[in-house]
Each structure stands twice: as structure tokens, then as C-alpha cells.
Short mmCIF file of C-alpha atoms in Angstrom, two decimals:
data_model
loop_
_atom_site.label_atom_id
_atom_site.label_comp_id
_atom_site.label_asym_id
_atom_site.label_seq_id
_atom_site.Cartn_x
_atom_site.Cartn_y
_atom_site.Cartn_z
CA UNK A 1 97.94 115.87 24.07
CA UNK A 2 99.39 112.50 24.77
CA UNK A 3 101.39 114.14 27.85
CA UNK A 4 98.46 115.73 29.58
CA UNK A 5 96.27 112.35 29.17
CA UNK A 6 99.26 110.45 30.79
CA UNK A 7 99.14 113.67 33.55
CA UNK A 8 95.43 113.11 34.19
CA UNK A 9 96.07 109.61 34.67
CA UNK A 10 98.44 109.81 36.85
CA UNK A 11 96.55 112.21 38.98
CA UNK A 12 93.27 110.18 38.80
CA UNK A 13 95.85 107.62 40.53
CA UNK A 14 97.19 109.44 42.87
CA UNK A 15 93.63 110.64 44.01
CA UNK A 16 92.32 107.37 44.74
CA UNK A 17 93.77 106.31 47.89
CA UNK A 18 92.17 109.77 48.96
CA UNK A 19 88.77 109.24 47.74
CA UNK A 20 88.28 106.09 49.18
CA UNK A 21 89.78 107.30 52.54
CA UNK A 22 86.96 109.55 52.70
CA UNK A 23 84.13 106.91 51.69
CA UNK A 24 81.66 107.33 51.87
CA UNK A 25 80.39 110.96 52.29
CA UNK A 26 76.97 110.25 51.36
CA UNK A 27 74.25 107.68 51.55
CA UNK A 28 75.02 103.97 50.24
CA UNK A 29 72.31 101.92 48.45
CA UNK A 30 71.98 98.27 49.18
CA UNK A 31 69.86 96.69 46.85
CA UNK A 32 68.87 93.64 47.81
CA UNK A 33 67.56 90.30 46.12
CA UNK A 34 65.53 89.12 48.66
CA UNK A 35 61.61 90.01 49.24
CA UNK A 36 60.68 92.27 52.26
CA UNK A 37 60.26 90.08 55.45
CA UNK A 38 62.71 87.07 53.79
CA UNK A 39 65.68 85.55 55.62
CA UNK A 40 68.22 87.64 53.16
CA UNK A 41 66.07 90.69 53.77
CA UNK A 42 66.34 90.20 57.73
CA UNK A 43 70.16 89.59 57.54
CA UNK A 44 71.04 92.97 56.10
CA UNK A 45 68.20 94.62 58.30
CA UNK A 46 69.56 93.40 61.83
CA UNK A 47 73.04 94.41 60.65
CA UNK A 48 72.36 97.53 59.08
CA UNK A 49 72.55 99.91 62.16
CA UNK A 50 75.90 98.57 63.24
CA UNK A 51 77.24 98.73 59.77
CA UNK A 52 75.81 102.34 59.83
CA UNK A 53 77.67 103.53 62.70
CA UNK A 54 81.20 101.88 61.17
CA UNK A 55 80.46 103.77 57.67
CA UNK A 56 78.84 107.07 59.21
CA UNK A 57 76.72 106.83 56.63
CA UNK A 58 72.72 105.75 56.09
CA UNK A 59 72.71 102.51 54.49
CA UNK A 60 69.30 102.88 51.86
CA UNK A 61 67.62 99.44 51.30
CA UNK A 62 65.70 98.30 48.14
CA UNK A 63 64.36 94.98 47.68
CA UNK A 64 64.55 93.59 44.06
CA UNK A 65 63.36 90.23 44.33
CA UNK A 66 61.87 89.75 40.68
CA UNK A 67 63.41 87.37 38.14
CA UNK A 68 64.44 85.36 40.75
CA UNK A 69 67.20 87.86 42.10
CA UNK A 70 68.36 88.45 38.45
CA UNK A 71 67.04 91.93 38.28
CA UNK A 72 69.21 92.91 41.50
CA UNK A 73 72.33 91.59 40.69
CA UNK A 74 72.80 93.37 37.00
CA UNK A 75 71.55 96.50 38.50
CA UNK A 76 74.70 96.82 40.64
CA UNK A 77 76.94 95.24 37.69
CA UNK A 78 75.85 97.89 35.77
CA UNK A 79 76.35 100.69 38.94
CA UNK A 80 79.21 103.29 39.12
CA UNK A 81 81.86 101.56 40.82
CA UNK A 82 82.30 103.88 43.67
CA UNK A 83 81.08 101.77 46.76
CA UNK A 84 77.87 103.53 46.51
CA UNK A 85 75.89 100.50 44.94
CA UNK A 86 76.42 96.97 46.82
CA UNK A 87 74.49 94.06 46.37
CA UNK A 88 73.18 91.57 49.13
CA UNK A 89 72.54 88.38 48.01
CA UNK A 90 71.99 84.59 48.74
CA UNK A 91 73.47 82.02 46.90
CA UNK A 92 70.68 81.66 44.53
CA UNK A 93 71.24 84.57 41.85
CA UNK A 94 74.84 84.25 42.05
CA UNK A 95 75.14 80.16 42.22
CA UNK A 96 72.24 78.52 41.18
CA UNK A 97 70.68 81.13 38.54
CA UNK A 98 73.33 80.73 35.94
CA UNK A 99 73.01 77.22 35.93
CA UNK A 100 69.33 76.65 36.06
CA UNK A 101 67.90 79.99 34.06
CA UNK A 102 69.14 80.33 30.53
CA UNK A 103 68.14 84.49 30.50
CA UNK A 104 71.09 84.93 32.89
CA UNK A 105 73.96 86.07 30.95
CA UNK A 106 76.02 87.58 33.86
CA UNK A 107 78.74 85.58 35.53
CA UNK A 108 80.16 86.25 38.96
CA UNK A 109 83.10 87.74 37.63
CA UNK A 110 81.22 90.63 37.09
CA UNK A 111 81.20 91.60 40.77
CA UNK A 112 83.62 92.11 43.32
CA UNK A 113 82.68 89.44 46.42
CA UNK A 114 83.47 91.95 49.49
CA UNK A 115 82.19 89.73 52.40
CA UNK A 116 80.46 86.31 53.97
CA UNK A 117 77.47 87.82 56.14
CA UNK A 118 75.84 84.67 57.65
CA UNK A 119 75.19 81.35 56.50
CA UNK A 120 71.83 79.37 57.14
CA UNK A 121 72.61 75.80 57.90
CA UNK A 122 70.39 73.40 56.25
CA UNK A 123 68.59 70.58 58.50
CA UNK A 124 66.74 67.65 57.08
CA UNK A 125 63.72 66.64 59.15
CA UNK A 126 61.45 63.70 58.00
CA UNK A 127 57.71 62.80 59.88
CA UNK A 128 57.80 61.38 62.95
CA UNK A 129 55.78 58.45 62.09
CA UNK A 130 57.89 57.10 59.46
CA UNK A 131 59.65 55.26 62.26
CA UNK A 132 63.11 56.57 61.81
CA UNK A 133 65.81 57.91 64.29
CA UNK A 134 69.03 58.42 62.51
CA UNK A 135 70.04 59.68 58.68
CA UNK A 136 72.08 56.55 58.36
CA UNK A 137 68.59 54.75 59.42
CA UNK A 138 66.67 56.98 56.47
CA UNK A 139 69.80 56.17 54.01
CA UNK A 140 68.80 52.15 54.62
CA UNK A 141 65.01 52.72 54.36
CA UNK A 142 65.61 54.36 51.43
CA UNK A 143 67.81 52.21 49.65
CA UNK A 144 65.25 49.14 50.31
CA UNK A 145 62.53 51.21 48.69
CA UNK A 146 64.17 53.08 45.61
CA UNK A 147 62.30 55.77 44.46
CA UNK A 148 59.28 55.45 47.24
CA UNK A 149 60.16 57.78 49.39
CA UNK A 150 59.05 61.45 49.13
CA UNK A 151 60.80 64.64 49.38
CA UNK A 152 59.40 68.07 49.09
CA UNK A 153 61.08 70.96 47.99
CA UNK A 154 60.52 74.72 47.91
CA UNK A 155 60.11 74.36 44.26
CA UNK A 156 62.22 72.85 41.16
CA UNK A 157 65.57 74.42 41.07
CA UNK A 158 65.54 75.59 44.43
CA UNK A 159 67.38 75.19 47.44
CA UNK A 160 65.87 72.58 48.60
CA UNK A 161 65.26 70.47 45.49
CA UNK A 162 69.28 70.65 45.31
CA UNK A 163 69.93 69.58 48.84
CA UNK A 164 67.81 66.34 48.03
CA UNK A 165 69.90 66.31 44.56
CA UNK A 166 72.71 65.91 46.52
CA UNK A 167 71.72 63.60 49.08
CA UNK A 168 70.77 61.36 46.23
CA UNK A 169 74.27 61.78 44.79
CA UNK A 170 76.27 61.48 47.75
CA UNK A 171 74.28 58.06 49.27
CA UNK A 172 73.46 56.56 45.75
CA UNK A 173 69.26 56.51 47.04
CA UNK A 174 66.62 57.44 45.01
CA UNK A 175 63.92 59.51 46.48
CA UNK A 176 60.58 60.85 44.78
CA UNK A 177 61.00 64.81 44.30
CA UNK A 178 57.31 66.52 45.05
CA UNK A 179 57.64 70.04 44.70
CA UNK A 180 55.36 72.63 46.14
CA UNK A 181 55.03 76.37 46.39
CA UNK A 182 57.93 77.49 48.86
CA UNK A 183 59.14 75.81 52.12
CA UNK A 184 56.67 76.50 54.31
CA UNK A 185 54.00 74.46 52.19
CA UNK A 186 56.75 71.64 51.85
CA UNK A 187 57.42 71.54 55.60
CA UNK A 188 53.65 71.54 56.10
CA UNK A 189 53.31 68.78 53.60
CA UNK A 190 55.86 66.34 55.70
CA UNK A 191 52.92 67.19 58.93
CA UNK A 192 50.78 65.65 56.77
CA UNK A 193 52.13 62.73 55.51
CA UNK A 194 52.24 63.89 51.61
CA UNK A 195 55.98 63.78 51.85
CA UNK A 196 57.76 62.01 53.68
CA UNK A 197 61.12 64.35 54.10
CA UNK A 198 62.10 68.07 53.73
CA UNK A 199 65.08 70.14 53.72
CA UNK A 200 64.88 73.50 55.43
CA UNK A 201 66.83 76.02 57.39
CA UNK A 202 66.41 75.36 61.12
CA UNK A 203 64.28 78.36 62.12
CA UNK A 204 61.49 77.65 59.65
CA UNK A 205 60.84 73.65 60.97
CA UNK A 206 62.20 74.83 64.76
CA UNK A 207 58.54 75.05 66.18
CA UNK A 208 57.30 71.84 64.61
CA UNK A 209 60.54 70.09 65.79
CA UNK A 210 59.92 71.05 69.60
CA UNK A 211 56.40 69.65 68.94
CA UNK A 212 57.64 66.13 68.35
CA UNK A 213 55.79 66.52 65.14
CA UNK A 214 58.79 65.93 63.04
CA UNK A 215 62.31 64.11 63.79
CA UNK A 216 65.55 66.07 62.89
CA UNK A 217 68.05 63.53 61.26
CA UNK A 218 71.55 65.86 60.43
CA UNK A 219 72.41 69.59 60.08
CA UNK A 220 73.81 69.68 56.16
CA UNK A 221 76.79 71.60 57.94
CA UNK A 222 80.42 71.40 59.42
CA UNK A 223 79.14 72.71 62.71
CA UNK A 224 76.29 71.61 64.91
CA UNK A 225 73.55 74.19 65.01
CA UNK A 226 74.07 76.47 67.93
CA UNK A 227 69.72 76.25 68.70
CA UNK A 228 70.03 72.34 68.49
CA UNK A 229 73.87 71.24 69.24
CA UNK A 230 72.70 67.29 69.89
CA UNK A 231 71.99 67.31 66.41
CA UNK A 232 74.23 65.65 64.27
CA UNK A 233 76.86 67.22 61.67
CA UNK A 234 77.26 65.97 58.03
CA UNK A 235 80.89 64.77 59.11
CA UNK A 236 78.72 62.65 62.45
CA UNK A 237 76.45 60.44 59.80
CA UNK A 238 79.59 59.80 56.91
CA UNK A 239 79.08 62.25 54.68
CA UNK A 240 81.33 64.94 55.10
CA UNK A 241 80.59 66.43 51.60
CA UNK A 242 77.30 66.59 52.36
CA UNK A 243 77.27 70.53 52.90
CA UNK A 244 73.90 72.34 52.32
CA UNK A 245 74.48 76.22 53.56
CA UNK A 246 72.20 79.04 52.44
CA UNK A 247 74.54 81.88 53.16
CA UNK A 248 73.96 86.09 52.29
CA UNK A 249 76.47 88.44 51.50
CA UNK A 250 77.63 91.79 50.10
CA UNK A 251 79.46 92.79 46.24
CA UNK A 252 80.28 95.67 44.60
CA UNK A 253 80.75 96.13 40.90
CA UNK A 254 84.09 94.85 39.65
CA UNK A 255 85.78 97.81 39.23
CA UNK A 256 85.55 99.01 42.68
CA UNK A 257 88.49 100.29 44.18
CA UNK A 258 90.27 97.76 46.65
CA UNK A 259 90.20 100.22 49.76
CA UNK A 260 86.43 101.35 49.15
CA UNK A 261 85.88 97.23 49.32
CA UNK A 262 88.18 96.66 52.44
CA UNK A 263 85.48 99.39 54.31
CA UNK A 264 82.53 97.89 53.75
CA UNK A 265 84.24 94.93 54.66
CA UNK A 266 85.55 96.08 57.72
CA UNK A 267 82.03 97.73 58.28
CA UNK A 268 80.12 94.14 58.41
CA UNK A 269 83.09 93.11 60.35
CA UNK A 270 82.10 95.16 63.07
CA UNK A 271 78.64 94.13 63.08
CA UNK A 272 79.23 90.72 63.01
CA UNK A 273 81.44 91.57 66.19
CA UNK A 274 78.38 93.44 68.07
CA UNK A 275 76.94 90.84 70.38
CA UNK A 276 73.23 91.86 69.79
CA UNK A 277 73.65 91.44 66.24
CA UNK A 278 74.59 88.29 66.17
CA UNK A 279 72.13 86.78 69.41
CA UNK A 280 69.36 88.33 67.43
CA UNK A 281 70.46 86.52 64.11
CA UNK A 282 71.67 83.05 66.02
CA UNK A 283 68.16 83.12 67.53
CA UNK A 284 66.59 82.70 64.26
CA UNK A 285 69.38 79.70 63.05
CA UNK A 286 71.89 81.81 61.16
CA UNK A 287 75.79 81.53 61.71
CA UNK A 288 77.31 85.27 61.69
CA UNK A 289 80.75 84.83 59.74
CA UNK A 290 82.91 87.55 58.88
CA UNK A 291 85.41 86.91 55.67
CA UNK A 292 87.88 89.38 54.14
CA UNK A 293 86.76 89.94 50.52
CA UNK A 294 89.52 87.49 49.34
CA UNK A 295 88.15 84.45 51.62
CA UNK A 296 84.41 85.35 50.37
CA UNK A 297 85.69 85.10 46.68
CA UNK A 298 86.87 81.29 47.35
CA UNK A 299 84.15 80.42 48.92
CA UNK A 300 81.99 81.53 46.16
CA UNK A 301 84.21 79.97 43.43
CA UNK A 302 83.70 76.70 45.43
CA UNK A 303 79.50 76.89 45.65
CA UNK A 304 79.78 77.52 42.90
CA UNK A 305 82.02 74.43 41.35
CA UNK A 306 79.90 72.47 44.03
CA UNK A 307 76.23 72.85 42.85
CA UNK A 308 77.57 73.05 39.38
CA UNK A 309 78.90 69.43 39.56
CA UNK A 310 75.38 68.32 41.37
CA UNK A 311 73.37 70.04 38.84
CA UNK A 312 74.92 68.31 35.96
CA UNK A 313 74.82 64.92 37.75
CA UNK A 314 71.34 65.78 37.89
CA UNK A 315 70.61 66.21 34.17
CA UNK A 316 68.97 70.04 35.03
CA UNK A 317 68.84 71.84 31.91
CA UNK A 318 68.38 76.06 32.47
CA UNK A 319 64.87 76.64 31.43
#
């Protein structure tokens, strides 16, 4: 009995390499965390035909945006492992969740990162009439009026309300957090005067920024923004660390096989190498990147340790 489990083993080895030479032979589901219409829906949408023609396969998208991504991402933890099942994803379900929502139990050791999609630089913009220029000009202002000046946020615990977090953190100001409803109502807030500041990814706040309406101080980023490349870097105002990136990419269950992994990667590879893929998505502020599944997995790890550290500093308890 023994003997002919050991066999079977063996075989079920042997066969692997084989089975995930011929992945996939039918269609793959991508179940997504994002809402229809979102920036993480329209990353996987604009890349989905290229990645299509690598794989030779339809890819079958299903948005599962409830419980704040949550739903989504133990979905595909629970999946067969066969490549079949991936997950697209922001940071927000995989980073911030854990942190800031005590019903997540799931860790992101229970997926296998397979690759970096895009990242969505941050930009801070503040109202044109509160007379500054520069960030370094905002850090002063700030620091002569602790806890005066307002910035909105998509929301407690999101995005946004960590950016300004972090700002906080890394230039030792102290800024009044007014939350609202999503970004769009906190950008149109700063038109308005409520608030006096807003972080945001450069396509949502592009139109108001061409209308003078609103001043751009720094792109939370290592690399100027490819719409806007006057505007200045984290590393340009003297705070390096300063790194706010919204970023989307792909996993698998953990116990997918290594070869199925290194297609898919190689899959977004090539559509992060097709040249209307990534005008379409630079046009709308993101930066195409293309990792190998092991570069994707640091990255993570470091988010992660990142927004960790700033969300303790911050004295966020998960609700």
C-alpha cells in the first residue's frame, strides 16, 4: 500500500511540469476587488486582451468589491490551486485591511504574489488660494499653525487618510483630518475651501489642476509623473521616504505550481510590453511595471512593513 502511494506520488510529480506546460486549456477567472468602472477594475480591463492573446485563453472577470476587497481575496485563497483562480488587487485588501479591519483573518502568506501590474502615483494638491507654491512652503505654513490646516481624505482608513498619516509622520506637522465619502467629494471639498489639502492619484485632480483651480505641490513617488514631469518627486522636496503608490496586481493561491505562476507572469509581461496598453493606461496617470513574481513578493512584504509602521504611529486600532 505504502509502495503504490509513494508510486502515485511520484507520478503526480513527474506530471506537473506537463500540466503546467499546457496551462491553461480552458478559461481563467480573475476575480477582482475593485468595483466596475474603478481604477483597479480599468487596469485589468485595458490589459486583458493582450494577456489573452499570451495565455490563448479568455480571461473571465468578476468584480467582488464588498467587505472592502475582503470577500475577493479569500475566495481565491480558498480556490483550487491550478492557475485557474487569480486575484487582482490594490494594496488595500492585501496591506491596509489586516491592519485596520479586525474580521480579516487572512494574511498575505496565503497567496502566491505573481506580478506588479501598475502603480498609481499619489500627488498632493492644496487650493490655490491658500497662497502656497512649494511642499516645503506648505510644511512651514503648517508647522506655524499646528493642527489648523485641513486635509480631506477618501474616508478613515483609506488611502488617502494614510498618505496624510504619513506626511504628518515624516515632517513632524499636524494637520486636521476631515474625511468625506470617497476622493472625488474630498477633491471637490479643497475647490471649495472646506479643506484645505488632498491626496489623490493624478488622473482624478488632472482637470482641476489644468484649471488653475488647485496647485500641485509633489508626486508621493520616486519618479516624476509622466502627464506632469515639472512636478516635483518626494526625493526633490527632502523626503525621500515619503512614498505614497496605489499599485494593482495579480496572486494565485499559495499552492500554485511555480511554472503555472511564471505564465501568467510572463502573460502581463507581454502586455505591459504592448505600446497601446500602456499609452492608454499612462494617459490616465498609471506607471505600467512588470515584476517577476519574486520582485512583486518584496515589494509587498515592504508596503506592507511600511503602512504597518505608519499605522501604529498613528494609534489606528482595526475596527
Amino acid at each position: 500500500m505504502k509502495k503504490s502511494l509513494l508510486a502515485a506520488f511520484v507520478l503526480s510529480l513527474l506530471t506537473l511540469p506537463a500540466a503546467a506546460q499546457n496551462y491553461p486549456t480552458k478559461p481563467v477567472t480573475v476575480i477582482s476587488t475593485s468595483s466596475a468602472g474603478s481604477p483597479g477594475d480599468t487596469v485589468i480591463r485595458v490589459m486583458r486582451e493582450a494577456m489573452m492573446a499570451s495565455l490563448g485563453q479568455p480571461l473571465v472577470i468578476e468584480n467582488r468589491d464588498s467587505a472592502g476587497g475582503t470577500v475577493a481575496v479569500t475566495s481565491v485563497i480558498d480556490a483550487a490551486p491550478d492557475g485557474y483562480t487569480l486575484l487582482s488587487t490594490g494594496a488595500g485588501p492585501i496591506v491596509y485591511n489586516p491592519f485596520l479591519m479586525a474580521s480579516v483573518t487572512y494574511k498575505v502568506d496565503d497567496l502566491k504574489p505573481v506580478v506588479l501590474l501598475t502603480k498609481l502615483p499619489t500627488v498632493l494638491i492644496v487650493n490655490s488660494k491658500l497662497g502656497v507654491k512649494t511642499f516645503q512652503e506648505l510644511v512651514a505654513l503648517a508647522k506655524s499653525k499646528p493642527g489648523e490646516l485641513r486635509v480631506g481624505s477618501a474616508g478613515n482608513g483609506t488611502p488617502t487618510h494614510l498618505a496624510a498619516e504619513m506626511m504628518m509622520q515624516v515632517t513632524g506637522t499636524e494637520v486636521l483630518h476631515i474625511p468625506y465619502r470617497g476622493t472625488p467629494a474630498a477633491a471637490t471639498a479643497v475647490l471649495s475651501n472646506e479643506v484645505d489639502m488632498v491626496f489623490s492619484s493624478y488622473g482624478n485632480v488632472a482637470q482641476y489642476i489644468s484649471g488653475g483651480e488647485v496647485v500641485p505641490l509633489v508626486v508621493n513617488d520616486t519618479a516624476p509623473v509622466k502627464a506632469m514631469p515639472q512636478l516635483p518627486t518626494a526625493a526633490d522636496v527632502g523626503y525621500p521616504n515619503f512614498i505614497v503608490n496605489g499599485w494593482f496586481g495579480l496572486f494565485v493561491p499559495k499552492d500554485t505550481p511555480d511554472d503555472t505562476v511564471a505564465k501568467i507572469a510572463a502573460a502581463a509581461a507581454a502586455a505591459a510590453g504592448d505600446e497601446k496598453v500602456v499609452e492608454t493606461l499612462e494617459k490616465l496617470g498609471f506607471t505600467v511595471a512588470s515584476t517577476t513574481p519574486d520582485e512583486f513578493k518584496a515589494f509587498v512584504k515592504d508596503d506592507i512593513d511600511r503602512w504597518g509602521a505608519v499605522i501604529k504611529a498613528a494609534g489606528i486600532e482595526p475596527q
